[in-house]
């Protein structure tokens, strides 16, 4: 297991048009990540249409935690070249970083989030697709609030 140093967080940044894996990742961070990221449970959530490529250390120094929106950072399922990490989504990255294995219910949720993010054939009645449909008609903030309430 990796030893992680606590990193102060003031802002969580994710991309506009987010997916279920970003919502679930932020839920895990806010619920279980305060020991690793002091301030994350109350951090301001912001949406970005693109982020300048920086290292985790640069974001950490600015008290910014990018979630699913900066390739090659700790909580992104794409490497620095934009290639998908096999068997990963933003939620699985957070789940592993926080060492949350062992909770059967949480493992099932994380597995479903990964399936919906990485595989084709997600039904339009599943949360991942409902989020995508909602974002076509409703602002990011409203869909995020609704999706988070569904997860909790």
Backbone as numpy.savetxt, mean C-alpha at the origin, in Angstrom:
# Nx Ny Nz CAx CAy CAz Cx Cy Cz
14.88 -12.80 9.85 14.04 -11.61 9.85 14.92 -10.36 9.85
14.53 -9.39 9.09 15.27 -8.14 8.99 14.96 -7.25 10.19
15.98 -6.59 10.70 15.77 -5.61 11.76 15.56 -4.27 11.10
14.45 -3.63 11.41 14.12 -2.35 10.80 14.22 -1.24 11.84
14.78 -0.13 11.44 14.93 1.03 12.30 13.67 1.88 12.18
13.17 2.41 13.30 11.97 3.25 13.27 12.19 4.51 12.44
11.23 4.81 11.59 11.30 5.95 10.68 10.07 6.82 10.90
10.27 8.08 11.27 9.16 9.01 11.49 8.41 9.27 10.18
7.09 9.29 10.25 6.27 9.52 9.06 5.29 10.66 9.33
5.25 11.61 8.41 4.28 12.70 8.46 3.27 12.62 7.34
3.69 12.03 6.20 2.82 11.93 5.03 2.96 10.55 4.40
1.83 9.99 4.03 1.79 8.78 3.22 1.37 9.24 1.83
2.12 8.82 0.82 1.80 9.20 -0.56 1.48 7.93 -1.34
0.38 7.94 -2.06 0.07 6.88 -3.01 -0.38 7.53 -4.31
-0.58 6.72 -5.33 -0.92 7.30 -6.63 -2.42 7.48 -6.80
-2.78 8.46 -7.62 -4.17 8.62 -8.01 -4.57 7.36 -8.78
-5.81 7.01 -8.74 -6.23 5.79 -9.41 -5.66 4.56 -8.73
-5.51 4.62 -7.42 -4.92 3.55 -6.62 -5.70 2.24 -6.79
-5.14 1.18 -6.22 -5.74 -0.14 -6.28 -5.96 -0.67 -4.86
-6.62 -1.81 -4.78 -6.87 -2.44 -3.49 -5.58 -2.69 -2.72
-4.50 -3.04 -3.42 -3.27 -3.36 -2.68 -2.70 -2.15 -1.95
-2.88 -0.95 -2.48 -2.43 0.24 -1.76 -3.33 0.51 -0.54
-4.64 0.33 -0.71 -5.56 0.55 0.40 -5.25 -0.42 1.54
-5.09 -1.70 1.21 -4.81 -2.71 2.23 -3.44 -2.48 2.87
-2.47 -2.05 2.07 -1.12 -1.78 2.61 -1.16 -0.65 3.63
-1.86 0.43 3.31 -1.96 1.56 4.24 -2.75 1.14 5.48
-3.78 0.33 5.30 -4.52 -0.19 6.45 -3.57 -0.95 7.39
-2.75 -1.82 6.84 -1.78 -2.58 7.66 -0.79 -1.65 8.34
-0.28 -0.68 7.60 0.67 0.27 8.18 0.04 1.05 9.33
-1.16 1.57 9.13 -1.82 2.35 10.17 -2.19 1.49 11.38
-2.55 0.22 11.14 -3.00 -0.67 12.21 -1.85 -1.31 12.98
-0.76 -1.66 12.28 0.31 -2.45 12.88 1.70 -1.83 12.76
1.82 -0.70 12.08 3.14 -0.19 11.75 3.70 0.92 12.61
2.99 1.34 13.64 3.45 2.48 14.44 4.83 2.24 15.06
5.15 1.02 15.43 6.46 0.72 16.01 7.60 0.88 15.02
7.33 0.65 13.76 8.33 0.81 12.70 8.32 2.22 12.12
7.12 2.80 12.08 6.94 4.11 11.45 6.14 5.03 12.39
6.78 5.55 13.43 6.06 6.44 14.34 5.39 7.58 13.57
4.10 7.77 13.88 3.32 8.81 13.21 2.47 8.28 12.07
2.70 7.05 11.62 2.00 6.53 10.44 0.49 6.41 10.67
0.08 6.13 11.89 -1.35 5.95 12.14 -2.13 7.25 11.98
-1.46 8.39 12.12 -2.11 9.70 11.99 -1.56 10.51 10.79
-0.68 9.91 10.02 -0.05 10.62 8.89 -1.11 11.07 7.88
-0.84 12.18 7.24 -1.71 12.70 6.20 -1.56 11.84 4.94
-2.68 11.43 4.37 -2.66 10.67 3.12 -2.77 11.64 1.96
-1.85 11.52 1.02 -1.84 12.39 -0.16 -1.80 11.52 -1.41
-2.33 12.07 -2.50 -2.35 11.37 -3.78 -1.44 12.09 -4.76
-0.69 11.32 -5.54 0.24 11.89 -6.50 -0.01 11.30 -7.88
0.19 12.13 -8.89 0.09 11.62 -10.26 1.45 11.22 -10.80
2.46 11.27 -9.97 3.81 10.86 -10.36 4.79 11.36 -9.33
5.79 10.55 -9.06 6.78 10.94 -8.06 8.18 10.84 -8.65
8.99 11.79 -8.31 10.39 11.77 -8.71 11.05 10.55 -8.07
11.85 9.85 -8.85 12.56 8.67 -8.33 13.56 9.09 -7.26
13.40 8.54 -6.07 14.30 8.79 -4.95 14.50 7.48 -4.21
15.48 7.45 -3.35 15.71 6.28 -2.52 14.80 6.33 -1.30
14.66 5.18 -0.63 13.92 5.16 0.62 14.52 6.15 1.61
15.85 6.21 1.66 16.53 7.11 2.60 16.14 8.57 2.36
16.01 8.97 1.11 15.63 10.35 0.79 14.19 10.62 1.23
13.28 9.67 0.97 11.91 9.83 1.43 11.85 9.84 2.95
12.60 8.93 3.58 12.61 8.84 5.04 13.04 10.16 5.67
14.06 10.77 5.11 14.57 12.04 5.64 13.51 13.14 5.55
12.60 13.02 4.59 11.52 14.01 4.42 10.24 13.60 5.15
10.30 12.48 5.90 9.15 11.95 6.63 7.98 11.60 5.70
8.34 11.14 4.49 7.35 10.73 3.49 7.44 9.22 3.31
6.29 8.56 3.34 6.24 7.13 3.11 5.46 6.86 1.83
6.18 6.62 0.71 5.46 6.29 -0.52 4.95 4.85 -0.46
3.70 4.66 -0.86 3.06 3.36 -0.83 2.51 3.08 -2.22
3.20 2.23 -2.96 2.75 1.84 -4.28 2.96 2.87 -5.37
3.80 3.88 -5.13 3.89 4.94 -6.13 5.32 5.37 -6.48
6.32 4.76 -5.94 7.70 5.13 -6.28 8.48 3.83 -6.54
8.68 3.52 -7.80 9.35 2.27 -8.18 10.66 2.09 -7.43
10.88 0.86 -6.97 12.13 0.52 -6.31 12.19 0.86 -4.84
11.11 1.42 -4.29 11.10 1.73 -2.86 10.51 0.54 -2.08
10.61 0.58 -0.78 10.29 -0.59 0.06 8.86 -1.07 -0.09
7.91 -0.17 -0.37 6.52 -0.59 -0.47 5.96 -0.37 -1.88
6.67 -0.93 -2.84 6.21 -0.91 -4.23 6.43 -2.28 -4.81
5.50 -2.73 -5.63 5.62 -4.06 -6.23 6.34 -4.03 -7.58
6.98 -2.91 -7.86 7.79 -2.79 -9.08 9.22 -2.41 -8.67
10.19 -2.94 -9.40 11.58 -2.58 -9.11 11.88 -1.20 -9.68
13.12 -0.75 -9.51 13.46 0.62 -9.95 13.29 0.81 -11.45
13.27 -0.28 -12.22 13.07 -0.19 -13.67 11.60 -0.35 -14.06
10.74 -0.48 -13.06 9.31 -0.60 -13.34 8.84 -2.01 -13.63
9.68 -3.02 -13.40 9.29 -4.41 -13.63 8.64 -4.97 -12.37
7.55 -5.69 -12.57 6.81 -6.26 -11.44 7.66 -7.28 -10.69
7.62 -7.19 -9.37 8.31 -8.17 -8.52 7.45 -9.43 -8.48
8.03 -10.59 -8.78 7.23 -11.82 -8.80 6.63 -12.14 -7.44
5.35 -12.52 -7.45 4.68 -12.93 -6.23 4.49 -11.83 -5.20
4.49 -10.59 -5.66 4.40 -9.47 -4.72 3.34 -8.47 -5.16
2.80 -7.79 -4.18 1.98 -6.60 -4.39 2.35 -5.65 -3.24
1.85 -4.46 -3.26 2.19 -3.50 -2.22 1.80 -4.03 -0.84
0.67 -4.69 -0.75 0.23 -5.25 0.53 1.20 -6.32 1.03
1.65 -7.22 0.16 2.58 -8.26 0.61 3.91 -7.66 1.05
4.32 -6.57 0.41 5.57 -5.90 0.81 5.45 -5.37 2.25
4.33 -4.74 2.56 4.10 -4.21 3.91 3.97 -5.36 4.91
3.19 -6.37 4.57 2.95 -7.53 5.42 4.27 -8.17 5.84
5.16 -8.37 4.88 6.47 -8.97 5.18 7.34 -8.02 6.01
7.37 -6.76 5.64 8.21 -5.79 6.36 7.82 -5.71 7.83
6.53 -5.74 8.10 6.04 -5.63 9.47 6.08 -6.97 10.22
6.44 -8.04 9.52 6.52 -9.36 10.16 5.19 -9.86 10.69
4.14 -9.74 9.88 2.79 -10.06 10.34 2.37 -11.50 10.10
3.26 -12.37 9.67 2.91 -13.77 9.45 2.40 -14.43 10.71
1.57 -15.45 10.54 1.07 -16.20 11.68 -0.40 -15.95 12.00
-0.96 -14.87 11.49 -2.38 -14.56 11.69 -3.12 -15.11 10.47
-3.82 -16.23 10.66 -4.47 -16.92 9.54 -5.44 -16.03 8.77
-6.26 -15.27 9.49 -7.24 -14.40 8.82 -6.53 -13.33 7.99
-5.50 -12.74 8.57 -4.73 -11.71 7.85 -4.03 -12.30 6.64
-3.49 -13.51 6.78 -2.84 -14.18 5.65 -3.82 -14.40 4.51
-5.06 -14.77 4.83 -6.08 -14.98 3.79 -6.39 -13.68 3.06
-6.52 -12.60 3.82 -6.80 -11.30 3.21 -5.65 -10.88 2.31
-4.42 -10.99 2.78 -3.25 -10.62 1.99 -3.17 -11.48 0.73
-3.47 -12.76 0.85 -3.47 -13.64 -0.32 -4.51 -13.23 -1.36
-5.70 -12.83 -0.90 -6.75 -12.38 -1.82 -6.37 -11.06 -2.48
-5.76 -10.16 -1.73 -5.32 -8.89 -2.31 -4.28 -9.16 -3.40
-3.32 -10.03 -3.12 -2.30 -10.38 -4.13 -2.95 -11.00 -5.36
-3.88 -11.92 -5.17 -4.55 -12.54 -6.31 -5.24 -11.48 -7.17
-5.96 -10.58 -6.54 -6.68 -9.54 -7.29 -5.74 -8.58 -7.99
-4.54 -8.40 -7.44 -3.57 -7.47 -8.03 -2.75 -8.11 -9.14
-2.48 -9.40 -9.02 -1.52 -10.03 -9.92 -2.13 -10.93 -10.99
-3.38 -11.33 -10.81 -3.97 -12.28 -11.73 -5.12 -11.67 -12.52
-5.37 -12.24 -13.68 -6.52 -11.83 -14.49 -7.77 -12.52 -13.97
-8.91 -12.04 -14.37 -10.16 -12.70 -14.06 -10.81 -12.28 -12.76
-10.44 -11.13 -12.24 -11.08 -10.63 -11.02 -12.52 -10.24 -11.38
-13.47 -10.71 -10.59 -14.88 -10.45 -10.87 -15.23 -9.00 -10.56
-16.19 -8.48 -11.30 -16.56 -7.08 -11.10 -17.33 -6.84 -9.80
-17.62 -7.90 -9.06 -18.25 -7.76 -7.75 -17.23 -7.84 -6.60
-15.95 -8.03 -6.92 -14.91 -8.09 -5.90 -14.41 -6.67 -5.61
-13.95 -6.47 -4.38 -13.56 -5.14 -3.92 -12.55 -4.48 -4.84
-11.58 -5.22 -5.34 -10.55 -4.63 -6.21 -11.18 -3.96 -7.43
-12.15 -4.61 -8.03 -12.82 -4.05 -9.22 -13.79 -2.93 -8.85
-14.45 -3.06 -7.71 -15.36 -2.00 -7.27 -14.59 -0.70 -7.04
-13.37 -0.81 -6.52 -12.52 0.38 -6.35 -12.23 1.02 -7.70
-11.83 0.20 -8.67 -11.53 0.73 -10.01 -12.75 1.41 -10.63
-13.91 0.78 -10.49 -15.13 1.37 -11.04 -15.47 2.67 -10.33
-15.34 2.69 -9.01 -15.63 3.89 -8.25 -14.76 5.06 -8.66
-13.49 4.78 -8.96 -12.56 5.85 -9.31 -12.88 6.51 -10.66
-13.72 5.86 -11.46 -14.15 6.47 -12.74 -15.18 7.58 -12.52
-15.81 7.58 -11.33 -16.91 8.52 -11.10 -16.80 9.36 -9.83
-15.94 8.92 -8.91 -15.89 9.53 -7.58 -14.45 9.93 -7.27
-14.23 11.02 -6.55 -12.86 11.45 -6.22 -12.08 10.40 -5.42
-10.77 10.41 -5.59 -9.88 9.48 -4.91 -10.17 9.40 -3.41
-10.29 10.55 -2.76 -10.47 10.59 -1.31 -11.74 9.85 -0.87
-12.81 9.99 -1.62 -14.08 9.34 -1.26 -13.99 7.83 -1.44
-13.40 7.40 -2.54 -13.26 5.96 -2.78 -12.33 5.36 -1.73
-11.24 6.06 -1.39 -10.30 5.57 -0.39 -11.01 5.36 0.95
-11.78 6.35 1.37 -12.49 6.25 2.65 -13.45 5.07 2.63
-14.20 4.92 1.57 -15.15 3.82 1.45 -14.43 2.47 1.47
-13.38 2.32 0.69 -12.64 1.06 0.59 -12.01 0.68 1.93
-11.49 1.69 2.65 -10.90 1.43 3.96 -11.95 0.94 4.94
-13.13 1.54 4.89 -14.21 1.10 5.78 -14.65 -0.32 5.45
-14.66 -0.69 4.18 -15.02 -2.05 3.79 -13.98 -3.02 4.35
-12.71 -2.68 4.27 -11.66 -3.56 4.78 -11.72 -3.75 6.30
-12.13 -2.71 7.00 -12.15 -2.81 8.46 -13.45 -3.38 8.94
